[in-house]
CSV table of C-alpha atoms in Angstrom, one decimal:
chain,number,residue,atom,x,y,z
A,20,MET,CA,115.9,59.0,7.1
A,21,SER,CA,119.6,58.5,7.8
A,22,ALA,CA,119.8,58.1,11.5
A,23,PRO,CA,121.2,54.8,13.1
A,24,GLU,CA,118.9,51.9,12.7
A,25,PRO,CA,118.3,48.7,14.6
A,26,PRO,CA,121.0,46.1,14.3
A,27,ASP,CA,120.0,42.5,14.8
A,28,THR,CA,121.9,39.5,16.2
A,29,ALA,CA,121.8,35.8,16.1
A,30,ALA,CA,119.1,34.1,18.2
A,31,GLU,CA,121.6,32.1,20.2
A,32,PRO,CA,123.1,33.8,23.4
A,33,ALA,CA,126.5,35.4,22.9
A,34,ALA,CA,129.2,36.3,25.3
A,35,PRO,CA,129.6,40.0,26.0
A,36,LEU,CA,132.2,41.7,23.9
A,37,PRO,CA,135.5,42.4,25.6
A,38,SER,CA,134.9,46.1,25.3
A,39,VAL,CA,131.7,46.0,27.3
A,40,GLY,CA,133.0,44.7,30.5
A,41,LYS,CA,130.9,46.9,32.7
A,42,GLY,CA,128.1,44.6,33.7
A,43,GLY,CA,125.6,42.4,31.9
A,44,GLY,CA,122.2,43.9,32.6
A,45,GLY,CA,119.1,42.2,31.4
A,46,SER,CA,117.6,45.0,29.3
A,47,VAL,CA,118.3,48.4,27.8
A,48,LEU,CA,116.2,50.0,30.5
A,49,ASP,CA,117.7,48.3,33.5
A,50,ARG,CA,119.5,50.3,36.2
A,51,GLU,CA,122.9,50.0,34.5
A,52,HIS,CA,121.7,51.0,31.0
A,53,ARG,CA,118.7,53.3,31.6
A,54,ALA,CA,120.4,56.7,31.6
A,55,LEU,CA,122.5,55.9,28.6
A,56,THR,CA,119.6,54.5,26.7
A,57,VAL,CA,117.4,57.5,27.3
A,58,GLY,CA,120.3,59.8,26.4
A,59,ILE,CA,121.3,58.3,23.1
A,60,VAL,CA,117.7,57.8,22.0
A,61,SER,CA,117.2,61.5,22.7
A,62,VAL,CA,120.1,62.2,20.3
A,63,VAL,CA,118.3,60.1,17.6
A,64,LEU,CA,115.1,61.9,18.4
A,65,LEU,CA,116.9,65.2,17.6
A,66,ILE,CA,118.1,63.8,14.3
A,67,ALA,CA,114.6,62.6,13.5
A,68,PHE,CA,112.9,65.9,14.2
A,69,GLU,CA,115.5,67.6,12.1
A,70,ALA,CA,115.0,65.3,9.1
A,71,THR,CA,111.2,65.4,9.1
A,72,ALA,CA,110.8,69.1,9.9
A,73,VAL,CA,113.5,70.4,7.6
A,74,GLY,CA,112.3,68.3,4.7
A,75,THR,CA,108.9,69.9,5.0
A,76,ALA,CA,110.2,73.5,5.1
A,77,MET,CA,112.9,72.9,2.3
A,78,PRO,CA,110.7,73.7,-0.7
A,79,VAL,CA,109.6,77.0,0.7
A,80,ALA,CA,113.1,77.9,1.8
A,81,ALA,CA,114.5,77.1,-1.7
A,82,ARG,CA,111.8,79.1,-3.4
A,83,GLU,CA,112.2,82.2,-1.2
A,84,LEU,CA,116.0,82.2,-1.6
A,85,ASP,CA,115.6,81.8,-5.4
A,86,GLY,CA,117.4,78.4,-5.1
A,87,VAL,CA,115.1,75.8,-6.6
A,88,PRO,CA,117.6,75.0,-9.4
A,89,LEU,CA,120.0,74.2,-6.5
A,90,TYR,CA,117.4,72.3,-4.5
A,91,ALA,CA,119.4,69.0,-4.6
A,92,PHE,CA,122.5,70.8,-3.2
A,93,ALA,CA,120.6,71.6,0.0
A,94,PHE,CA,120.5,67.8,0.7
A,95,SER,CA,123.7,66.7,-0.9
A,96,ALA,CA,125.8,69.3,0.9
A,97,PHE,CA,124.8,67.7,4.1
A,98,PHE,CA,125.9,64.2,2.9
A,99,THR,CA,129.1,65.5,1.3
A,100,THR,CA,130.6,67.0,4.4
A,101,SER,CA,129.2,64.1,6.5
A,102,LEU,CA,131.6,61.8,4.6
A,103,PHE,CA,134.6,63.5,6.2
A,104,GLY,CA,133.0,63.6,9.6
A,105,MET,CA,132.3,59.9,9.5
A,106,VAL,CA,135.9,58.9,8.8
A,107,LEU,CA,137.2,61.4,11.4
A,108,ALA,CA,134.6,60.1,14.0
A,109,GLY,CA,135.6,56.5,13.3
A,110,GLN,CA,139.3,57.1,14.1
A,111,TRP,CA,138.5,59.5,16.9
A,112,ALA,CA,136.1,57.1,18.6
A,113,ASP,CA,138.5,54.0,18.2
A,114,ARG,CA,141.4,56.1,19.6
A,115,ASP,CA,139.8,58.1,22.4
A,116,GLY,CA,136.2,56.8,22.8
A,117,PRO,CA,133.0,58.2,21.3
A,118,LEU,CA,132.4,61.0,23.9
A,119,ALA,CA,134.3,63.9,22.3
A,120,ALA,CA,133.1,63.0,18.8
A,121,LEU,CA,129.5,62.9,19.9
A,122,ALA,CA,129.7,66.2,21.8
A,123,THR,CA,131.4,68.0,18.9
A,124,GLY,CA,128.9,66.5,16.5
A,125,ILE,CA,125.9,67.8,18.5
A,126,VAL,CA,127.4,71.3,18.6
A,127,ALA,CA,128.2,71.4,14.8
A,128,PHE,CA,124.7,70.0,14.0
A,129,GLY,CA,123.1,72.9,15.9
A,130,ALA,CA,125.4,75.5,14.5
A,131,GLY,CA,124.6,74.4,10.9
A,132,LEU,CA,120.9,74.7,11.5
A,133,ALA,CA,121.4,78.2,12.9
A,134,LEU,CA,123.4,79.2,9.9
A,135,SER,CA,120.8,77.9,7.4
A,136,GLY,CA,118.0,79.6,9.4
A,137,THR,CA,119.7,83.0,9.2
A,138,ALA,CA,120.9,82.7,5.5
A,139,GLY,CA,120.0,85.5,3.2
A,140,ALA,CA,121.1,83.6,0.0
A,141,MET,CA,121.0,80.1,-1.2
A,142,TRP,CA,124.7,79.6,-1.0
A,143,LEU,CA,124.7,80.5,2.7
A,144,PHE,CA,121.8,78.2,3.3
A,145,ILE,CA,123.8,75.3,1.6
A,146,ALA,CA,126.9,76.2,3.7
A,147,GLY,CA,124.8,75.8,6.8
A,148,ARG,CA,123.6,72.4,5.6
A,149,ALA,CA,127.3,71.5,5.0
A,150,VAL,CA,128.2,72.4,8.6
A,151,GLN,CA,125.3,70.5,9.9
A,152,GLY,CA,126.3,67.5,7.8
A,153,PHE,CA,129.8,67.4,9.3
A,154,GLY,CA,128.2,67.3,12.7
A,155,GLY,CA,125.8,64.6,11.6
A,156,GLY,CA,128.7,62.5,10.3
A,157,LEU,CA,130.4,62.7,13.7
A,158,LEU,CA,127.1,61.9,15.5
A,159,ILE,CA,126.1,58.8,13.6
A,160,VAL,CA,129.4,57.0,13.8
A,161,ALA,CA,129.9,57.9,17.5
A,162,LEU,CA,126.5,56.4,18.3
A,163,TYR,CA,127.3,53.1,16.6
A,164,VAL,CA,130.5,52.9,18.7
A,165,VAL,CA,128.6,53.7,21.9
A,166,VAL,CA,126.2,50.8,21.1
A,167,SER,CA,129.2,48.5,20.4
A,168,ARG,CA,130.9,49.5,23.6
A,169,ALA,CA,128.1,49.7,26.1
A,170,TYR,CA,125.6,47.0,25.1
A,171,GLU,CA,126.1,43.3,25.0
A,172,GLU,CA,125.4,41.7,21.6
A,173,ARG,CA,122.1,40.3,22.7
A,174,LEU,CA,120.9,43.8,23.7
A,175,ARG,CA,121.8,45.5,20.5
A,176,PRO,CA,118.6,44.7,18.5
A,177,ALA,CA,116.6,46.2,21.3
A,178,ILE,CA,118.5,49.5,21.4
A,179,MET,CA,118.5,49.7,17.6
A,180,ALA,CA,114.7,49.1,17.6
A,181,ALA,CA,114.5,52.0,20.1
A,182,PHE,CA,116.4,54.2,17.7
A,183,ALA,CA,113.9,53.3,15.0
A,184,ALA,CA,110.9,53.8,17.3
A,185,SER,CA,112.2,57.3,18.1
A,186,TRP,CA,111.3,58.3,14.6
A,187,VAL,CA,107.6,57.6,15.1
A,188,ILE,CA,106.6,60.8,17.0
A,189,PRO,CA,108.8,63.1,14.9
A,190,SER,CA,107.5,61.6,11.7
A,191,VAL,CA,103.9,62.6,12.7
A,192,VAL,CA,104.5,65.7,14.7
A,193,GLY,CA,107.5,67.0,12.7
A,194,PRO,CA,105.9,67.7,9.3
A,195,LEU,CA,102.7,69.1,10.9
A,196,ALA,CA,104.6,71.4,13.3
A,197,ALA,CA,107.1,72.4,10.6
A,198,GLY,CA,104.4,73.1,8.0
A,199,THR,CA,102.3,75.1,10.5
A,200,VAL,CA,105.4,77.2,11.5
A,201,THR,CA,106.4,77.6,7.9
A,202,GLU,CA,103.0,78.9,6.8
A,203,HIS,CA,102.4,81.2,9.8
A,204,LEU,CA,105.8,82.3,11.0
A,205,GLY,CA,108.2,81.5,8.2
A,206,TRP,CA,110.5,78.7,7.3
A,207,ARG,CA,113.4,80.2,9.2
A,208,TRP,CA,111.9,79.4,12.5
A,209,VAL,CA,111.9,75.7,11.7
A,210,PHE,CA,115.7,75.8,11.4
A,211,LEU,CA,116.2,78.1,14.3
A,212,GLY,CA,113.9,76.3,16.7
A,213,ILE,CA,115.4,72.8,16.3
A,214,PRO,CA,118.8,73.6,17.9
A,215,VAL,CA,117.0,74.0,21.2
A,216,LEU,CA,116.6,70.3,21.2
A,217,VAL,CA,120.4,69.9,21.5
A,218,LEU,CA,120.1,70.7,25.2
A,219,LEU,CA,118.3,67.5,26.1
A,220,PRO,CA,120.7,65.1,24.5
A,221,LEU,CA,123.7,67.0,26.0
A,222,ALA,CA,122.2,66.8,29.5
A,223,LEU,CA,121.3,63.1,29.3
A,224,ALA,CA,123.7,61.4,26.9
A,225,LEU,CA,127.1,62.8,27.7
A,226,PRO,CA,127.4,61.9,31.4
A,227,ALA,CA,126.1,58.4,30.8
A,228,ILE,CA,128.6,57.9,27.9
A,229,ARG,CA,131.4,59.2,30.0
A,230,SER,CA,130.7,56.5,32.7
A,231,ARG,CA,130.0,53.5,30.4
A,232,ALA,CA,131.7,54.0,27.0
A,233,SER,CA,134.5,56.5,27.3
A,234,GLY,CA,138.1,55.9,26.6
A,235,PRO,CA,139.8,53.6,24.0
A,236,ALA,CA,138.6,50.1,23.4
A,237,ASP,CA,141.7,48.6,24.9
A,238,PRO,CA,142.9,51.0,27.7
A,239,ASP,CA,146.2,49.1,28.1
A,240,ALA,CA,147.2,49.4,24.4
A,241,PRO,CA,149.4,52.4,23.3
A,242,THR,CA,147.4,55.3,22.0
A,243,ALA,CA,147.3,55.1,18.2
A,244,ALA,CA,148.0,58.1,16.1
A,245,PHE,CA,145.4,59.3,13.7
A,246,ASP,CA,145.7,57.7,10.3
A,247,VAL,CA,146.5,60.7,8.2
A,248,ARG,CA,146.2,58.7,5.0
A,249,ARG,CA,142.6,57.8,5.7
A,250,LEU,CA,141.8,61.4,6.6
A,251,ARG,CA,143.3,62.5,3.3
A,252,LEU,CA,141.2,59.9,1.5
A,253,ALA,CA,138.1,61.2,3.5
A,254,LEU,CA,138.8,64.8,2.4
A,255,GLY,CA,139.3,63.5,-1.2
A,256,ILE,CA,136.0,61.7,-1.2
A,257,SER,CA,134.2,64.7,0.1
A,258,LEU,CA,135.7,67.1,-2.4
A,259,GLY,CA,135.2,64.7,-5.2
A,260,ALA,CA,131.6,64.2,-4.4
A,261,GLY,CA,131.1,67.9,-4.1
A,262,LEU,CA,132.6,68.5,-7.6
A,263,LEU,CA,130.5,65.8,-9.1
A,264,GLN,CA,127.4,67.3,-7.6
A,265,TYR,CA,128.4,70.8,-9.0
A,266,ALA,CA,129.0,69.3,-12.5
A,267,GLY,CA,125.7,67.5,-12.4
A,268,GLN,CA,123.8,70.7,-11.6
A,269,ASP,CA,125.7,73.0,-13.9
A,270,LEU,CA,125.0,71.0,-17.1
A,271,ARG,CA,127.4,72.8,-19.4
A,272,TRP,CA,130.2,71.3,-21.4
A,273,ILE,CA,132.8,73.1,-19.3
A,274,SER,CA,131.5,71.2,-16.3
A,275,ALA,CA,133.2,68.1,-17.6
A,276,ALA,CA,136.4,69.4,-16.0
A,277,PRO,CA,135.2,69.5,-12.4
A,278,ALA,CA,133.4,66.2,-13.1
A,279,LEU,CA,136.7,64.5,-14.1
A,280,VAL,CA,138.6,66.0,-11.2
A,281,GLY,CA,135.8,64.9,-8.8
A,282,ALA,CA,135.9,61.4,-10.1
A,283,ALA,CA,139.7,61.3,-9.9
A,284,LEU,CA,139.5,62.3,-6.2
A,285,MET,CA,136.5,60.2,-5.3
A,286,VAL,CA,137.2,56.8,-6.9
A,287,PRO,CA,140.5,56.0,-5.3
A,288,ALA,CA,139.3,57.4,-2.0
A,289,ALA,CA,136.2,55.2,-2.0
A,290,LEU,CA,138.4,52.1,-2.8
A,291,GLY,CA,140.7,53.0,0.1
A,292,LEU,CA,137.9,53.7,2.7
A,293,LEU,CA,135.5,50.9,2.0
A,294,PRO,CA,136.1,47.2,2.7
A,295,ARG,CA,137.9,45.3,-0.1
A,296,GLY,CA,135.3,43.6,-2.3
A,297,THR,CA,132.6,46.2,-1.7
A,298,PHE,CA,132.0,47.1,-5.3
A,299,ARG,CA,131.9,43.5,-6.4
A,300,ALA,CA,129.5,42.6,-3.6
A,301,ALA,CA,131.8,40.1,-2.0
A,302,ARG,CA,129.9,38.0,0.6
A,303,GLY,CA,129.7,39.2,4.2
A,304,LEU,CA,130.8,42.6,5.4
A,305,PRO,CA,131.5,44.1,1.9
A,306,SER,CA,127.9,43.3,0.7
A,307,VAL,CA,126.5,44.7,4.0
A,308,VAL,CA,128.3,48.0,3.3
A,309,LEU,CA,127.3,48.1,-0.3
A,310,LEU,CA,123.6,47.3,0.5
A,311,ARG,CA,123.5,50.1,3.0
A,312,GLY,CA,124.5,52.5,0.3
A,313,LEU,CA,122.1,51.3,-2.3
A,314,ALA,CA,119.2,51.2,0.0
A,315,ALA,CA,119.8,54.6,1.7
A,316,GLY,CA,120.8,56.4,-1.5
A,317,ALA,CA,117.7,55.3,-3.5
A,318,PHE,CA,115.4,56.1,-0.6
A,319,ILE,CA,116.9,59.5,0.3
A,320,ALA,CA,117.2,60.7,-3.3
A,321,SER,CA,113.5,59.8,-3.8
A,322,GLU,CA,112.2,61.1,-0.5
A,323,SER,CA,114.0,64.5,-1.0
A,324,PHE,CA,111.8,65.3,-4.0
A,325,ILE,CA,108.5,64.1,-2.7
A,326,PRO,CA,107.5,67.3,-0.8
A,327,LEU,CA,108.6,69.5,-3.8
A,328,MET,CA,106.6,67.3,-6.2
A,329,LEU,CA,103.4,67.5,-4.1
A,330,VAL,CA,103.7,71.3,-3.6
A,331,THR,CA,104.5,72.2,-7.2
A,332,GLU,CA,102.7,69.6,-9.2
A,333,ARG,CA,99.6,68.9,-7.0
A,334,GLY,CA,99.3,72.3,-5.2
A,335,LEU,CA,99.5,70.9,-1.6
A,336,SER,CA,100.5,73.2,1.2
A,337,PRO,CA,103.9,72.4,2.9
A,338,THR,CA,102.0,71.0,5.9
A,339,MET,CA,100.0,68.5,3.8
A,340,ALA,CA,103.0,67.6,1.7
A,341,GLY,CA,105.0,66.8,4.8
A,342,MET,CA,102.2,64.9,6.3
A,343,SER,CA,102.1,62.6,3.3
A,344,LEU,CA,105.3,61.1,4.7
A,345,ALA,CA,104.1,61.0,8.3
A,346,VAL,CA,103.2,57.3,8.3
A,347,GLY,CA,106.8,56.4,7.3
A,348,GLY,CA,108.2,56.7,10.8
A,349,ALA,CA,105.8,54.2,12.3
A,350,ALA,CA,106.2,51.8,9.4
A,351,TRP,CA,110.0,52.0,9.7
A,352,ALA,CA,109.8,51.3,13.4
A,353,LEU,CA,107.5,48.3,12.7
A,354,GLY,CA,110.0,46.9,10.2
A,355,SER,CA,112.8,47.4,12.8
A,356,PHE,CA,110.7,45.6,15.4
A,357,VAL,CA,110.1,42.6,13.1
A,358,GLN,CA,113.7,42.2,12.3
A,359,SER,CA,114.7,42.3,16.0
A,360,ARG,CA,112.7,39.1,16.9
A,361,PRO,CA,114.9,36.1,17.4
A,362,ALA,CA,112.5,33.9,15.4
A,363,VAL,CA,113.4,35.8,12.2
A,364,GLU,CA,117.2,35.2,12.4
A,365,PRO,CA,117.2,32.1,10.2
A,366,TYR,CA,115.4,34.1,7.5
A,367,ARG,CA,117.3,37.4,7.8
A,368,GLU,CA,118.8,37.3,4.3
A,369,ARG,CA,115.4,36.6,2.7
A,370,LEU,CA,113.8,39.3,4.9
A,371,MET,CA,116.3,41.8,3.6
A,372,VAL,CA,115.7,40.9,0.0
A,373,LEU,CA,112.0,41.3,0.6
A,374,GLY,CA,112.6,44.7,2.2
A,375,MET,CA,114.5,46.0,-0.9
A,376,VAL,CA,111.8,44.8,-3.2
A,377,MET,CA,109.2,46.7,-1.1
A,378,VAL,CA,111.4,49.8,-1.3
A,379,ALA,CA,111.7,49.5,-5.1
A,380,ALA,CA,107.9,49.1,-5.5
A,381,ALA,CA,107.2,52.1,-3.3
A,382,ILE,CA,109.6,54.4,-5.2
A,383,ALA,CA,108.1,53.2,-8.5
A,384,VAL,CA,104.5,54.0,-7.3
A,385,VAL,CA,105.2,57.5,-5.9
A,386,PRO,CA,105.4,59.3,-9.3
A,387,SER,CA,102.0,57.9,-10.3
A,388,VAL,CA,100.5,61.0,-8.5
A,389,LEU,CA,101.8,63.1,-11.4
A,390,ILE,CA,98.7,61.8,-13.1
A,391,PRO,CA,95.9,64.1,-11.9
A,392,ALA,CA,93.4,61.2,-11.6
A,393,VAL,CA,95.6,59.4,-9.0
A,394,PRO,CA,94.7,60.5,-5.4
A,395,VAL,CA,97.4,62.2,-3.5
A,396,TRP,CA,97.1,59.8,-0.5
A,397,THR,CA,98.7,57.2,-2.8
A,398,VAL,CA,102.0,58.7,-1.9
A,399,GLY,CA,101.4,58.2,1.9
A,400,VAL,CA,100.4,54.5,1.4
A,401,ALA,CA,103.3,53.7,-0.9
A,402,TRP,CA,105.9,55.5,1.2
A,403,GLY,CA,104.7,53.7,4.4
A,404,PHE,CA,105.1,50.4,2.5
A,405,GLY,CA,108.7,51.5,1.5
A,406,CYS,CA,109.6,52.6,5.0
A,407,LEU,CA,108.5,49.2,6.3
A,408,GLY,CA,111.0,47.6,3.9
A,409,MET,CA,113.7,50.1,5.0
A,410,GLY,CA,113.1,49.2,8.6
A,411,LEU,CA,113.8,45.5,7.7
A,412,VAL,CA,116.9,46.3,5.7
A,413,ILE,CA,118.7,49.1,7.4
A,414,SER,CA,118.3,47.7,10.9
A,415,SER,CA,119.5,44.3,9.8
A,416,ALA,CA,122.5,45.8,8.0
A,417,SER,CA,123.5,47.6,11.1
A,418,VAL,CA,123.3,44.4,13.2
A,419,LEU,CA,125.3,42.4,10.8
A,420,LEU,CA,128.0,45.0,10.6
A,421,LEU,CA,128.5,45.0,14.4
A,422,LYS,CA,128.3,41.2,14.5
A,423,LEU,CA,131.1,41.0,11.8
A,424,SER,CA,133.3,43.6,13.5
A,425,ALA,CA,135.9,43.1,16.2
A,426,PRO,CA,135.5,45.6,19.1
A,427,GLU,CA,138.6,47.6,18.1
A,428,GLU,CA,137.2,47.8,14.5
A,429,ALA,CA,133.7,49.0,15.4
A,430,GLY,CA,134.5,52.6,14.7
A,431,SER,CA,136.2,52.2,11.4
A,432,ASN,CA,133.7,49.6,10.1
A,433,SER,CA,130.8,51.8,11.3
A,434,ALA,CA,132.4,54.7,9.4
A,435,ALA,CA,132.6,52.5,6.3
A,436,LEU,CA,128.9,51.7,6.6
A,437,GLN,CA,128.0,55.4,6.9
A,438,ILE,CA,130.4,56.4,4.1
A,439,SER,CA,128.6,54.0,1.8
A,440,ASP,CA,125.4,55.6,2.9
A,441,GLY,CA,126.5,59.2,2.5
A,442,LEU,CA,128.4,58.7,-0.7
A,443,SER,CA,125.5,56.9,-2.3
A,444,ASN,CA,123.2,59.7,-1.1
A,445,VAL,CA,125.5,62.4,-2.7
A,446,LEU,CA,125.9,60.5,-6.0
A,447,LEU,CA,122.3,59.6,-6.4
A,448,LEU,CA,121.1,63.0,-5.4
A,449,ALA,CA,123.5,64.5,-7.9
A,450,ALA,CA,122.2,62.2,-10.6
A,451,GLY,CA,118.6,62.9,-9.7
A,452,GLY,CA,119.2,66.6,-9.5
A,453,ALA,CA,121.0,66.7,-12.8
A,454,ALA,CA,118.1,64.8,-14.5
A,455,PHE,CA,115.6,67.1,-12.7
A,456,ALA,CA,117.4,70.2,-13.9
A,457,ALA,CA,118.0,69.0,-17.4
A,458,LEU,CA,114.3,68.3,-18.0
A,459,GLY,CA,113.2,71.7,-16.8
A,460,GLY,CA,112.6,71.0,-13.1
A,461,GLY,CA,114.5,74.1,-12.0
A,462,SER,CA,111.7,76.3,-13.3
A,463,VAL,CA,108.9,74.6,-11.3
A,464,ALA,CA,108.8,77.6,-9.0
A,465,ALA,CA,108.1,80.1,-11.7
A,466,GLY,CA,105.1,82.0,-10.9
A,467,HIS,CA,104.7,80.7,-7.4
A,468,GLY,CA,103.2,83.4,-5.2
A,469,ALA,CA,101.5,81.7,-2.4
A,470,VAL,CA,103.1,78.9,-0.4
A,471,GLY,CA,100.8,76.2,-1.7
A,472,GLY,CA,100.2,77.6,-5.2
A,473,ALA,CA,100.4,75.4,-8.2
A,474,ALA,CA,103.3,75.7,-10.6
A,475,ALA,CA,103.0,78.0,-13.5
A,476,GLY,CA,104.8,75.4,-15.7
A,477,SER,CA,104.3,71.8,-14.8
A,478,HIS,CA,107.3,69.4,-15.3
A,479,PRO,CA,106.1,65.9,-14.5
A,480,VAL,CA,108.8,64.3,-16.6
A,481,ALA,CA,111.5,65.9,-14.5
A,482,PHE,CA,110.1,64.3,-11.4
A,483,ALA,CA,109.6,60.9,-13.1
A,484,ALA,CA,113.3,61.0,-14.1
A,485,VAL,CA,114.2,61.1,-10.5
A,486,PHE,CA,112.0,58.4,-9.1
A,487,LEU,CA,112.1,55.6,-11.7
A,488,PRO,CA,115.9,55.2,-11.9
A,489,MET,CA,115.9,55.1,-8.1
A,490,ALA,CA,113.5,52.2,-8.2
A,491,GLY,CA,116.0,50.4,-10.4
A,492,VAL,CA,118.8,51.0,-7.8
A,493,ALA,CA,116.6,49.6,-5.1
A,494,LEU,CA,116.1,46.4,-7.2
A,495,LEU,CA,119.8,46.1,-7.6
A,496,GLY,CA,120.0,46.3,-3.8
A,497,ALA,CA,117.7,43.3,-3.6
A,498,CYS,CA,120.3,41.3,-5.5
A,499,VAL,CA,123.0,42.4,-3.1
A,500,ALA,CA,120.9,41.6,-0.1
A,501,ALA,CA,121.1,37.9,-1.1
A,502,ARG,CA,124.9,38.1,-0.4
A,503,VAL,CA,125.1,39.6,3.1
A,504,ARG,CA,125.7,36.3,4.9
A,505,ALA,CA,129.4,35.8,5.6
A,506,ALA,CA,131.0,32.7,4.0
A,507,PRO,CA,131.2,29.7,6.3
A,508,GLY,CA,134.0,30.1,8.8
A,509,ALA,CA,134.2,33.9,8.4
A,510,ARG,CA,133.6,36.1,11.4
């Protein structure tokens, strides 16, 4: 799950940000905020339905397109192009307001789904995911800027908790609906049906954003030009991540060349786009940004392989494999609700450390179902536990980021947070995909005739090689979580 998550704030009252300036309503559903809240929560609902439904249909789509060896690409292509979209959206929103970036993101998101749904080959399917990822990158950053502009600091935990709560229904209905459609109508209808949901966010969100959060943060300041250097860095980080992903999947000695080129493009770009001190976990904002990447990357890389593991190793249908993750949305929302309570503010750092330990434990437990004697429902229980931890961590990271950002920096800092998220997703999916392919995982679909049939050749070690290292990454995140508090006197 990579949609925006609930930020939290200090328990003490805070003065509205200068960029809000359009009233100080008492709740996110009062007369001033109601239309905007319903609109942007609808956008997150769209993202949630896409994530839960597409993840359920993905194993069948990859198998029918003869693309199981490229399975990780179907996820990483989304995150690779979203990196560029995030940087563009950060500058675009700081310069002109979030409205145009949000509208463009919704259109691109729907267009990518349509392209994947009509693809006749795996490379076209992956191309559609790339278009969708660009739109997703625009969407996510624009939503953070809307929250920064239109909601007072004391209201942000509530709107972010609403974002997390919007995952509950899709996490239950999405896998069931997608699995049923996949089994009876075909996986393509899962992708082609979701763009219809674009209409509701367009109708609700855009007019409300135009009235409450449009325009630059400081209308009296000269309009700043786009930072071409940062856009070049964004393009470099996207191309570099894509080349590393290709090299990781190809697994031939000749692939060392694209791997080196990818690293040469990506490393300086990441250093230029993320806050100084991110990679050494400096206290405050740099550690918040790093933690977001470690948490999201370990979680997404693991979650992406769960349905495939359950379908190919335990013989579940796509519906049942998707339903094994259904409890996650409610658990994530519960974690987000807990972190939004003012009483937990003094303990936020420890709560985030606990959340990362929970994520690590969940990822480590999931591959236990590769042992036939372990019941399949173990995955659902473990993943609900991990999602509870993610609700605590991701929501708090979002709050701390906005709290540590000046109004005119909300777009660029939100972009940095999402870049860390997306870059970690790409790199850890590449690493997991490479390990999966190297240990024979690409052949798990051999002999599959029926949708829920068991694999002709079982490769449990290939799946274990994905999950266990990701548990280690999550434990590293627990160490970083202890450093998210800014040093005394810092913003």
